[in-house]
Amino acid sequence: MRDLAGGFRYLLAGQRWVFRHGRWLGFGLLPGLVSLVLYAGALIGLGYGADDLTAWATPFADDWSTPWTGLVRGFLTALVFGLGLFLAVITFTAVTLLIGQPFYESLSEQVDRSEGGEVPQSGLPLWRELWISARDSVKVLGRVLLYGILLFALGFVPVVGQTVVPVLGFCVSGYFLTQELTAVALQRRKVDLTERLALMRSRRMLVLGFGVPLVLAFLVPLVAVFLMPGAVAGATLMARDLMAVDETPSAGAAPAGPAAPQGPSAPAGFGPPPPAYS
């Protein structure tokens, strides 16, 4: 529970950071607005076409008696739209980060700079960073798609499909959403995808505490756009501390959430956030 609360504190700390630095809030809104227009069009199209899609996929139900045809197809239509919404929440961050790579890279660097110490830089040209980001996002989204298909199938199980499965869906969404957001800061630290996933697995509850509330907030129209800059800032703060804890001998005894201030031996650039974030 401490890690869950700690993850949420990172999310709040990131939002506070961008509101204290208003110029970066406006700077970080642009990629989200572009993505919002694209995804709104796609979801509206899915909303209009989901009925036709389920009717095409269930020709065997044409001869069923009323009301079974309508009930089954209505249930399947809701599942199709739910799956589309699930994938939209997950891919929104990846697409927005890809569109706004230069924006969020600069924002993340500024967060590091404001926290003191060395500001890690990848040293790669922009095209190379975009390629690595796109390649890693495709790999992550492949994992998400597998989970999405499994959860979609489990949605047909009575009771479980209407209770447990939605909760699992939010947890999966929050986990991979956090992975995508922390990738901005970790990629600059030359941490590859395999190492990032291992780092996330080592603090699952912390990751869920950050990602699940963000997923729930993203379900509200326009909220995702306004929260994205702060989410990147909060993920950068989290990445700083995860790397600092990972590199210290006493990592196993580190407290949950934003870490306590380290002594002079803490690696430069990877120090914990100031006490105001705790």
PDB file of C-alpha atoms in Angstrom:
ATOM      1  CA  MET A   1       0.000   0.000   0.000  1.00  0.00           C
ATOM      2  CA  ARG A   2       2.920   2.347   0.697  1.00  0.00           C
ATOM      3  CA  ASP A   3       4.187   1.834  -2.854  1.00  0.00           C
ATOM      4  CA  LEU A   4       0.708   2.479  -4.271  1.00  0.00           C
ATOM      5  CA  ALA A   5       0.525   5.773  -2.399  1.00  0.00           C
ATOM      6  CA  GLY A   6       4.098   6.583  -3.418  1.00  0.00           C
ATOM      7  CA  GLY A   7       3.270   6.147  -7.103  1.00  0.00           C
ATOM      8  CA  PHE A   8       0.309   8.484  -6.765  1.00  0.00           C
ATOM      9  CA  ARG A   9       2.525  11.073  -5.064  1.00  0.00           C
ATOM     10  CA  TYR A  10       4.846  11.036  -8.066  1.00  0.00           C
ATOM     11  CA  LEU A  11       1.853  11.720 -10.309  1.00  0.00           C
ATOM     12  CA  LEU A  12       0.789  14.669  -8.160  1.00  0.00           C
ATOM     13  CA  ALA A  13       4.375  15.943  -7.963  1.00  0.00           C
ATOM     14  CA  GLY A  14       4.614  15.985 -11.747  1.00  0.00           C
ATOM     15  CA  GLN A  15       1.398  17.964 -12.076  1.00  0.00           C
ATOM     16  CA  ARG A  16       2.608  20.443  -9.478  1.00  0.00           C
ATOM     17  CA  TRP A  17       5.888  20.826 -11.338  1.00  0.00           C
ATOM     18  CA  VAL A  18       4.283  21.812 -14.654  1.00  0.00           C
ATOM     19  CA  PHE A  19       1.850  24.216 -12.981  1.00  0.00           C
ATOM     20  CA  ARG A  20       4.781  25.933 -11.285  1.00  0.00           C
ATOM     21  CA  HIS A  21       6.481  26.124 -14.702  1.00  0.00           C
ATOM     22  CA  GLY A  22       3.545  27.321 -16.797  1.00  0.00           C
ATOM     23  CA  ARG A  23       5.564  27.748 -19.981  1.00  0.00           C
ATOM     24  CA  TRP A  24       6.312  24.016 -20.029  1.00  0.00           C
ATOM     25  CA  LEU A  25       2.650  23.180 -19.474  1.00  0.00           C
ATOM     26  CA  GLY A  26       1.660  25.047 -22.635  1.00  0.00           C
ATOM     27  CA  PHE A  27       4.671  23.611 -24.463  1.00  0.00           C
ATOM     28  CA  GLY A  28       3.652  20.056 -23.589  1.00  0.00           C
ATOM     29  CA  LEU A  29      -0.014  20.432 -24.570  1.00  0.00           C
ATOM     30  CA  LEU A  30       0.583  20.620 -28.321  1.00  0.00           C
ATOM     31  CA  PRO A  31       1.329  16.915 -29.051  1.00  0.00           C
ATOM     32  CA  GLY A  32      -1.627  15.827 -26.922  1.00  0.00           C
ATOM     33  CA  LEU A  33      -4.020  18.066 -28.839  1.00  0.00           C
ATOM     34  CA  VAL A  34      -2.914  16.555 -32.151  1.00  0.00           C
ATOM     35  CA  SER A  35      -3.338  13.009 -30.797  1.00  0.00           C
ATOM     36  CA  LEU A  36      -6.720  13.863 -29.286  1.00  0.00           C
ATOM     37  CA  VAL A  37      -8.121  14.899 -32.658  1.00  0.00           C
ATOM     38  CA  LEU A  38      -6.862  11.667 -34.261  1.00  0.00           C
ATOM     39  CA  TYR A  39      -8.219   9.397 -31.535  1.00  0.00           C
ATOM     40  CA  ALA A  40     -11.544  11.199 -31.236  1.00  0.00           C
ATOM     41  CA  GLY A  41     -12.147  10.590 -34.942  1.00  0.00           C
ATOM     42  CA  ALA A  42     -11.190   6.919 -34.617  1.00  0.00           C
ATOM     43  CA  LEU A  43     -13.444   6.311 -31.593  1.00  0.00           C
ATOM     44  CA  ILE A  44     -16.379   8.106 -33.183  1.00  0.00           C
ATOM     45  CA  GLY A  45     -15.945   5.913 -36.248  1.00  0.00           C
ATOM     46  CA  LEU A  46     -15.806   2.803 -34.060  1.00  0.00           C
ATOM     47  CA  GLY A  47     -18.930   3.915 -32.194  1.00  0.00           C
ATOM     48  CA  TYR A  48     -20.875   4.214 -35.443  1.00  0.00           C
ATOM     49  CA  GLY A  49     -19.502   1.003 -36.960  1.00  0.00           C
ATOM     50  CA  ALA A  50     -19.437  -1.358 -33.966  1.00  0.00           C
ATOM     51  CA  ASP A  51     -23.058  -2.495 -34.546  1.00  0.00           C
ATOM     52  CA  ASP A  52     -22.358  -3.394 -38.164  1.00  0.00           C
ATOM     53  CA  LEU A  53     -19.148  -5.157 -37.171  1.00  0.00           C
ATOM     54  CA  THR A  54     -20.842  -7.393 -34.601  1.00  0.00           C
ATOM     55  CA  ALA A  55     -23.741  -8.129 -36.982  1.00  0.00           C
ATOM     56  CA  TRP A  56     -21.238  -9.183 -39.660  1.00  0.00           C
ATOM     57  CA  ALA A  57     -19.323 -11.355 -37.166  1.00  0.00           C
ATOM     58  CA  THR A  58     -22.456 -13.133 -35.836  1.00  0.00           C
ATOM     59  CA  PRO A  59     -24.528 -14.257 -38.865  1.00  0.00           C
ATOM     60  CA  PHE A  60     -25.565 -17.343 -36.866  1.00  0.00           C
ATOM     61  CA  ALA A  61     -27.685 -15.086 -34.627  1.00  0.00           C
ATOM     62  CA  ASP A  62     -29.890 -13.818 -37.475  1.00  0.00           C
ATOM     63  CA  ASP A  63     -32.486 -16.518 -36.902  1.00  0.00           C
ATOM     64  CA  TRP A  64     -32.544 -16.338 -33.129  1.00  0.00           C
ATOM     65  CA  SER A  65     -35.753 -15.343 -31.437  1.00  0.00           C
ATOM     66  CA  THR A  66     -36.279 -11.973 -29.802  1.00  0.00           C
ATOM     67  CA  PRO A  67     -34.735 -10.687 -27.557  1.00  0.00           C
ATOM     68  CA  TRP A  68     -31.647 -12.948 -27.734  1.00  0.00           C
ATOM     69  CA  THR A  69     -30.276 -11.540 -30.982  1.00  0.00           C
ATOM     70  CA  GLY A  70     -30.347  -7.984 -29.653  1.00  0.00           C
ATOM     71  CA  LEU A  71     -28.938  -8.937 -26.249  1.00  0.00           C
ATOM     72  CA  VAL A  72     -26.017 -10.947 -27.619  1.00  0.00           C
ATOM     73  CA  ARG A  73     -25.110  -8.420 -30.294  1.00  0.00           C
ATOM     74  CA  GLY A  74     -25.523  -5.523 -27.871  1.00  0.00           C
ATOM     75  CA  PHE A  75     -23.186  -7.246 -25.418  1.00  0.00           C
ATOM     76  CA  LEU A  76     -20.624  -7.916 -28.161  1.00  0.00           C
ATOM     77  CA  THR A  77     -20.891  -4.329 -29.398  1.00  0.00           C
ATOM     78  CA  ALA A  78     -20.126  -3.074 -25.899  1.00  0.00           C
ATOM     79  CA  LEU A  79     -17.140  -5.424 -25.686  1.00  0.00           C
ATOM     80  CA  VAL A  80     -15.796  -4.265 -29.067  1.00  0.00           C
ATOM     81  CA  PHE A  81     -16.078  -0.619 -28.080  1.00  0.00           C
ATOM     82  CA  GLY A  82     -14.561  -1.401 -24.663  1.00  0.00           C
ATOM     83  CA  LEU A  83     -11.605  -3.118 -26.331  1.00  0.00           C
ATOM     84  CA  GLY A  84     -11.202  -0.136 -28.647  1.00  0.00           C
ATOM     85  CA  LEU A  85     -11.257   2.226 -25.683  1.00  0.00           C
ATOM     86  CA  PHE A  86      -8.749   0.031 -23.840  1.00  0.00           C
ATOM     87  CA  LEU A  87      -6.365   0.114 -26.810  1.00  0.00           C
ATOM     88  CA  ALA A  88      -6.924   3.850 -27.261  1.00  0.00           C
ATOM     89  CA  VAL A  89      -5.922   4.573 -23.656  1.00  0.00           C
ATOM     90  CA  ILE A  90      -2.758   2.490 -24.041  1.00  0.00           C
ATOM     91  CA  THR A  91      -1.716   3.647 -27.499  1.00  0.00           C
ATOM     92  CA  PHE A  92      -2.614   7.301 -26.874  1.00  0.00           C
ATOM     93  CA  THR A  93       0.483   7.782 -24.745  1.00  0.00           C
ATOM     94  CA  ALA A  94       2.778   5.962 -27.166  1.00  0.00           C
ATOM     95  CA  VAL A  95       1.498   7.924 -30.162  1.00  0.00           C
ATOM     96  CA  THR A  96       1.543  11.234 -28.280  1.00  0.00           C
ATOM     97  CA  LEU A  97       5.090  10.618 -27.062  1.00  0.00           C
ATOM     98  CA  LEU A  98       6.166   9.753 -30.591  1.00  0.00           C
ATOM     99  CA  ILE A  99       4.541  12.877 -32.044  1.00  0.00           C
ATOM    100  CA  GLY A 100       5.898  15.044 -29.241  1.00  0.00           C
ATOM    101  CA  GLN A 101       9.320  13.412 -28.775  1.00  0.00           C
ATOM    102  CA  PRO A 102      11.261  16.708 -29.013  1.00  0.00           C
ATOM    103  CA  PHE A 103       8.729  18.465 -26.741  1.00  0.00           C
ATOM    104  CA  TYR A 104       8.715  15.849 -23.991  1.00  0.00           C
ATOM    105  CA  GLU A 105      12.458  15.245 -24.251  1.00  0.00           C
ATOM    106  CA  SER A 106      13.035  18.926 -23.504  1.00  0.00           C
ATOM    107  CA  LEU A 107      10.452  18.898 -20.694  1.00  0.00           C
ATOM    108  CA  SER A 108      12.056  15.846 -19.081  1.00  0.00           C
ATOM    109  CA  GLU A 109      15.507  17.418 -19.313  1.00  0.00           C
ATOM    110  CA  GLN A 110      14.166  20.567 -17.652  1.00  0.00           C
ATOM    111  CA  VAL A 111      12.738  18.496 -14.780  1.00  0.00           C
ATOM    112  CA  ASP A 112      16.159  16.902 -14.288  1.00  0.00           C
ATOM    113  CA  ARG A 113      17.809  20.311 -14.449  1.00  0.00           C
ATOM    114  CA  SER A 114      15.418  21.805 -11.881  1.00  0.00           C
ATOM    115  CA  GLU A 115      16.107  18.933  -9.470  1.00  0.00           C
ATOM    116  CA  GLY A 116      19.845  19.541  -9.611  1.00  0.00           C
ATOM    117  CA  GLY A 117      22.815  17.449 -10.609  1.00  0.00           C
ATOM    118  CA  GLU A 118      23.820  16.176 -14.012  1.00  0.00           C
ATOM    119  CA  VAL A 119      21.229  16.196 -16.799  1.00  0.00           C
ATOM    120  CA  PRO A 120      21.586  12.871 -18.663  1.00  0.00           C
ATOM    121  CA  GLN A 121      21.445  13.071 -22.460  1.00  0.00           C
ATOM    122  CA  SER A 122      21.320  10.233 -24.945  1.00  0.00           C
ATOM    123  CA  GLY A 123      23.680  11.937 -27.391  1.00  0.00           C
ATOM    124  CA  LEU A 124      21.720  10.435 -30.299  1.00  0.00           C
ATOM    125  CA  PRO A 125      20.363  12.357 -33.295  1.00  0.00           C
ATOM    126  CA  LEU A 126      16.615  13.003 -33.303  1.00  0.00           C
ATOM    127  CA  TRP A 127      15.873  10.474 -36.046  1.00  0.00           C
ATOM    128  CA  ARG A 128      17.636   7.766 -34.049  1.00  0.00           C
ATOM    129  CA  GLU A 129      15.705   8.632 -30.881  1.00  0.00           C
ATOM    130  CA  LEU A 130      12.437   8.540 -32.818  1.00  0.00           C
ATOM    131  CA  TRP A 131      13.337   5.157 -34.289  1.00  0.00           C
ATOM    132  CA  ILE A 132      14.203   3.656 -30.879  1.00  0.00           C
ATOM    133  CA  SER A 133      11.051   5.126 -29.322  1.00  0.00           C
ATOM    134  CA  ALA A 134       8.834   3.785 -32.126  1.00  0.00           C
ATOM    135  CA  ARG A 135      10.495   0.357 -32.089  1.00  0.00           C
ATOM    136  CA  ASP A 136      10.158  -0.006 -28.304  1.00  0.00           C
ATOM    137  CA  SER A 137       6.556   1.248 -28.388  1.00  0.00           C
ATOM    138  CA  VAL A 138       5.640  -1.396 -30.971  1.00  0.00           C
ATOM    139  CA  LYS A 139       7.155  -4.098 -28.758  1.00  0.00           C
ATOM    140  CA  VAL A 140       5.275  -2.830 -25.704  1.00  0.00           C
ATOM    141  CA  LEU A 141       2.033  -2.493 -27.636  1.00  0.00           C
ATOM    142  CA  GLY A 142       2.456  -6.079 -28.845  1.00  0.00           C
ATOM    143  CA  ARG A 143       2.405  -7.185 -25.218  1.00  0.00           C
ATOM    144  CA  VAL A 144      -0.588  -4.961 -24.538  1.00  0.00           C
ATOM    145  CA  LEU A 145      -2.454  -6.446 -27.504  1.00  0.00           C
ATOM    146  CA  LEU A 146      -1.923  -9.963 -26.168  1.00  0.00           C
ATOM    147  CA  TYR A 147      -3.302  -8.928 -22.780  1.00  0.00           C
ATOM    148  CA  GLY A 148      -6.163  -7.114 -24.504  1.00  0.00           C
ATOM    149  CA  ILE A 149      -7.171 -10.194 -26.505  1.00  0.00           C
ATOM    150  CA  LEU A 150      -7.011 -12.366 -23.385  1.00  0.00           C
ATOM    151  CA  LEU A 151      -9.115  -9.919 -21.372  1.00  0.00           C
ATOM    152  CA  PHE A 152     -11.562  -9.586 -24.262  1.00  0.00           C
ATOM    153  CA  ALA A 153     -12.045 -13.371 -24.260  1.00  0.00           C
ATOM    154  CA  LEU A 154     -12.439 -13.448 -20.467  1.00  0.00           C
ATOM    155  CA  GLY A 155     -15.125 -10.783 -20.821  1.00  0.00           C
ATOM    156  CA  PHE A 156     -17.497 -13.532 -21.985  1.00  0.00           C
ATOM    157  CA  VAL A 157     -17.211 -15.371 -18.654  1.00  0.00           C
ATOM    158  CA  PRO A 158     -20.314 -14.614 -16.561  1.00  0.00           C
ATOM    159  CA  VAL A 159     -19.761 -12.448 -13.460  1.00  0.00           C
ATOM    160  CA  VAL A 160     -15.946 -12.535 -13.795  1.00  0.00           C
ATOM    161  CA  GLY A 161     -16.141 -10.777 -17.153  1.00  0.00           C
ATOM    162  CA  GLN A 162     -18.143  -7.918 -15.675  1.00  0.00           C
ATOM    163  CA  THR A 163     -16.209  -7.522 -12.389  1.00  0.00           C
ATOM    164  CA  VAL A 164     -12.646  -8.873 -12.310  1.00  0.00           C
ATOM    165  CA  VAL A 165     -11.789  -8.340 -15.972  1.00  0.00           C
ATOM    166  CA  PRO A 166     -12.380  -4.544 -16.006  1.00  0.00           C
ATOM    167  CA  VAL A 167     -10.173  -4.185 -12.908  1.00  0.00           C
ATOM    168  CA  LEU A 168      -7.430  -6.234 -14.547  1.00  0.00           C
ATOM    169  CA  GLY A 169      -7.815  -4.119 -17.686  1.00  0.00           C
ATOM    170  CA  PHE A 170      -7.190  -0.911 -15.747  1.00  0.00           C
ATOM    171  CA  CYS A 171      -4.162  -2.449 -14.028  1.00  0.00           C
ATOM    172  CA  VAL A 172      -2.648  -3.627 -17.311  1.00  0.00           C
ATOM    173  CA  SER A 173      -3.332  -0.228 -18.879  1.00  0.00           C
ATOM    174  CA  GLY A 174      -1.767   1.626 -15.938  1.00  0.00           C
ATOM    175  CA  TYR A 175       1.298  -0.610 -15.874  1.00  0.00           C
ATOM    176  CA  PHE A 176       2.196  -0.174 -19.526  1.00  0.00           C
ATOM    177  CA  LEU A 177       1.176   3.475 -19.529  1.00  0.00           C
ATOM    178  CA  THR A 178       3.761   4.119 -16.820  1.00  0.00           C
ATOM    179  CA  GLN A 179       6.335   2.141 -18.787  1.00  0.00           C
ATOM    180  CA  GLU A 180       5.789   4.377 -21.808  1.00  0.00           C
ATOM    181  CA  LEU A 181       6.004   7.577 -19.775  1.00  0.00           C
ATOM    182  CA  THR A 182       9.165   6.646 -17.864  1.00  0.00           C
ATOM    183  CA  ALA A 183      10.784   5.657 -21.169  1.00  0.00           C
ATOM    184  CA  VAL A 184      11.331   9.362 -21.957  1.00  0.00           C
ATOM    185  CA  ALA A 185      13.681   9.812 -18.987  1.00  0.00           C
ATOM    186  CA  LEU A 186      15.156   6.292 -18.999  1.00  0.00           C
ATOM    187  CA  GLN A 187      15.989   6.353 -22.691  1.00  0.00           C
ATOM    188  CA  ARG A 188      18.110   9.447 -22.066  1.00  0.00           C
ATOM    189  CA  ARG A 189      19.905   7.419 -19.408  1.00  0.00           C
ATOM    190  CA  LYS A 190      20.666   4.725 -22.008  1.00  0.00           C
ATOM    191  CA  VAL A 191      18.419   2.166 -20.306  1.00  0.00           C
ATOM    192  CA  ASP A 192      17.140  -0.242 -22.954  1.00  0.00           C
ATOM    193  CA  LEU A 193      13.661  -1.773 -23.091  1.00  0.00           C
ATOM    194  CA  THR A 194      14.604  -5.036 -21.368  1.00  0.00           C
ATOM    195  CA  GLU A 195      16.150  -3.180 -18.444  1.00  0.00           C
ATOM    196  CA  ARG A 196      13.186  -0.791 -18.252  1.00  0.00           C
ATOM    197  CA  LEU A 197      10.700  -3.645 -18.041  1.00  0.00           C
ATOM    198  CA  ALA A 198      12.798  -5.329 -15.328  1.00  0.00           C
ATOM    199  CA  LEU A 199      12.909  -2.047 -13.418  1.00  0.00           C
ATOM    200  CA  MET A 200       9.125  -1.706 -13.642  1.00  0.00           C
ATOM    201  CA  ARG A 201       8.607  -5.302 -12.486  1.00  0.00           C
ATOM    202  CA  SER A 202      10.778  -4.687  -9.427  1.00  0.00           C
ATOM    203  CA  ARG A 203       8.317  -2.006  -8.206  1.00  0.00           C
ATOM    204  CA  ARG A 204       4.959  -3.144  -9.587  1.00  0.00           C
ATOM    205  CA  MET A 205       2.827  -1.503  -6.912  1.00  0.00           C
ATOM    206  CA  LEU A 206       4.651   1.812  -7.306  1.00  0.00           C
ATOM    207  CA  VAL A 207       4.066   1.623 -11.058  1.00  0.00           C
ATOM    208  CA  LEU A 208       0.373   0.816 -10.597  1.00  0.00           C
ATOM    209  CA  GLY A 209      -0.027   3.638  -8.084  1.00  0.00           C
ATOM    210  CA  PHE A 210       1.195   6.034 -10.761  1.00  0.00           C
ATOM    211  CA  GLY A 211      -0.485   4.516 -13.817  1.00  0.00           C
ATOM    212  CA  VAL A 212      -3.951   3.344 -12.742  1.00  0.00           C
ATOM    213  CA  PRO A 213      -5.197   6.765 -11.521  1.00  0.00           C
ATOM    214  CA  LEU A 214      -3.831   8.252 -14.729  1.00  0.00           C
ATOM    215  CA  VAL A 215      -5.736   5.704 -16.836  1.00  0.00           C
ATOM    216  CA  LEU A 216      -8.952   6.472 -14.959  1.00  0.00           C
ATOM    217  CA  ALA A 217      -8.401  10.194 -15.507  1.00  0.00           C
ATOM    218  CA  PHE A 218      -7.691   9.612 -19.208  1.00  0.00           C
ATOM    219  CA  LEU A 219     -11.226   8.234 -19.611  1.00  0.00           C
ATOM    220  CA  VAL A 220     -12.555  11.773 -19.155  1.00  0.00           C
ATOM    221  CA  PRO A 221     -12.512  13.692 -22.465  1.00  0.00           C
ATOM    222  CA  LEU A 222      -9.711  16.286 -22.775  1.00  0.00           C
ATOM    223  CA  VAL A 223      -8.191  15.319 -19.415  1.00  0.00           C
ATOM    224  CA  ALA A 224      -5.475  13.222 -21.087  1.00  0.00           C
ATOM    225  CA  VAL A 225      -4.245  16.246 -23.027  1.00  0.00           C
ATOM    226  CA  PHE A 226      -3.906  18.443 -19.948  1.00  0.00           C
ATOM    227  CA  LEU A 227      -2.359  15.732 -17.772  1.00  0.00           C
ATOM    228  CA  MET A 228       0.263  14.548 -20.269  1.00  0.00           C
ATOM    229  CA  PRO A 229       2.915  17.217 -19.515  1.00  0.00           C
ATOM    230  CA  GLY A 230       2.604  16.609 -15.769  1.00  0.00           C
ATOM    231  CA  ALA A 231       2.601  12.844 -16.340  1.00  0.00           C
ATOM    232  CA  VAL A 232       5.928  13.104 -18.189  1.00  0.00           C
ATOM    233  CA  ALA A 233       7.322  15.294 -15.394  1.00  0.00           C
ATOM    234  CA  GLY A 234       6.128  12.874 -12.698  1.00  0.00           C
ATOM    235  CA  ALA A 235       7.498   9.880 -14.613  1.00  0.00           C
ATOM    236  CA  THR A 236      10.858  11.661 -14.826  1.00  0.00           C
ATOM    237  CA  LEU A 237      10.872  12.170 -11.051  1.00  0.00           C
ATOM    238  CA  MET A 238      10.042   8.495 -10.601  1.00  0.00           C
ATOM    239  CA  ALA A 239      12.757   7.410 -13.035  1.00  0.00           C
ATOM    240  CA  ARG A 240      15.337   9.517 -11.176  1.00  0.00           C
ATOM    241  CA  ASP A 241      14.559   7.790  -7.894  1.00  0.00           C
ATOM    242  CA  LEU A 242      14.249   4.283  -9.338  1.00  0.00           C
ATOM    243  CA  MET A 243      17.672   4.623 -10.926  1.00  0.00           C
ATOM    244  CA  ALA A 244      19.146   6.080  -7.728  1.00  0.00           C
ATOM    245  CA  VAL A 245      17.751   3.236  -5.614  1.00  0.00           C
ATOM    246  CA  ASP A 246      18.819   0.665  -8.190  1.00  0.00           C
ATOM    247  CA  GLU A 247      22.401   1.950  -8.100  1.00  0.00           C
ATOM    248  CA  THR A 248      22.793   2.086  -4.279  1.00  0.00           C
ATOM    249  CA  PRO A 249      23.820  -1.005  -2.228  1.00  0.00           C
ATOM    250  CA  SER A 250      20.840  -0.562   0.122  1.00  0.00           C
ATOM    251  CA  ALA A 251      18.266  -0.625  -2.667  1.00  0.00           C
ATOM    252  CA  GLY A 252      16.342  -3.449  -1.010  1.00  0.00           C
ATOM    253  CA  ALA A 253      15.749  -1.338   2.077  1.00  0.00           C
ATOM    254  CA  ALA A 254      14.650   1.790   0.218  1.00  0.00           C
ATOM    255  CA  PRO A 255      11.293   3.185   1.364  1.00  0.00           C
ATOM    256  CA  ALA A 256       8.325   3.177  -0.939  1.00  0.00           C
ATOM    257  CA  GLY A 257       7.349   6.249  -2.926  1.00  0.00           C
ATOM    258  CA  PRO A 258       9.596   9.282  -3.326  1.00  0.00           C
ATOM    259  CA  ALA A 259      12.846   8.310  -1.663  1.00  0.00           C
ATOM    260  CA  ALA A 260      14.365  10.023   1.321  1.00  0.00           C
ATOM    261  CA  PRO A 261      17.238  12.417   0.520  1.00  0.00           C
ATOM    262  CA  GLN A 262      20.531  10.619  -0.074  1.00  0.00           C
ATOM    263  CA  GLY A 263      23.916  11.523   1.246  1.00  0.00           C
ATOM    264  CA  PRO A 264      26.802  12.915  -0.801  1.00  0.00           C
ATOM    265  CA  SER A 265      27.423   9.475  -2.318  1.00  0.00           C
ATOM    266  CA  ALA A 266      24.177   9.579  -4.348  1.00  0.00           C
ATOM    267  CA  PRO A 267      24.908   9.613  -8.114  1.00  0.00           C
ATOM    268  CA  ALA A 268      24.781  13.090  -9.600  1.00  0.00           C
ATOM    269  CA  GLY A 269      21.580  13.779 -11.486  1.00  0.00           C
ATOM    270  CA  PHE A 270      19.708  10.890  -9.912  1.00  0.00           C
ATOM    271  CA  GLY A 271      18.875  12.351  -6.508  1.00  0.00           C
ATOM    272  CA  PRO A 272      15.388  12.105  -5.018  1.00  0.00           C
ATOM    273  CA  PRO A 273      12.839  14.898  -5.201  1.00  0.00           C
ATOM    274  CA  PRO A 274      12.791  17.504  -2.465  1.00  0.00           C
ATOM    275  CA  PRO A 275      10.691  16.872   0.668  1.00  0.00           C
ATOM    276  CA  ALA A 276       7.776  18.842  -0.814  1.00  0.00           C
ATOM    277  CA  TYR A 277       7.022  15.857  -3.063  1.00  0.00           C
ATOM    278  CA  SER A 278       6.678  13.368  -0.239  1.00  0.00           C
TER     279      SER A 278
END
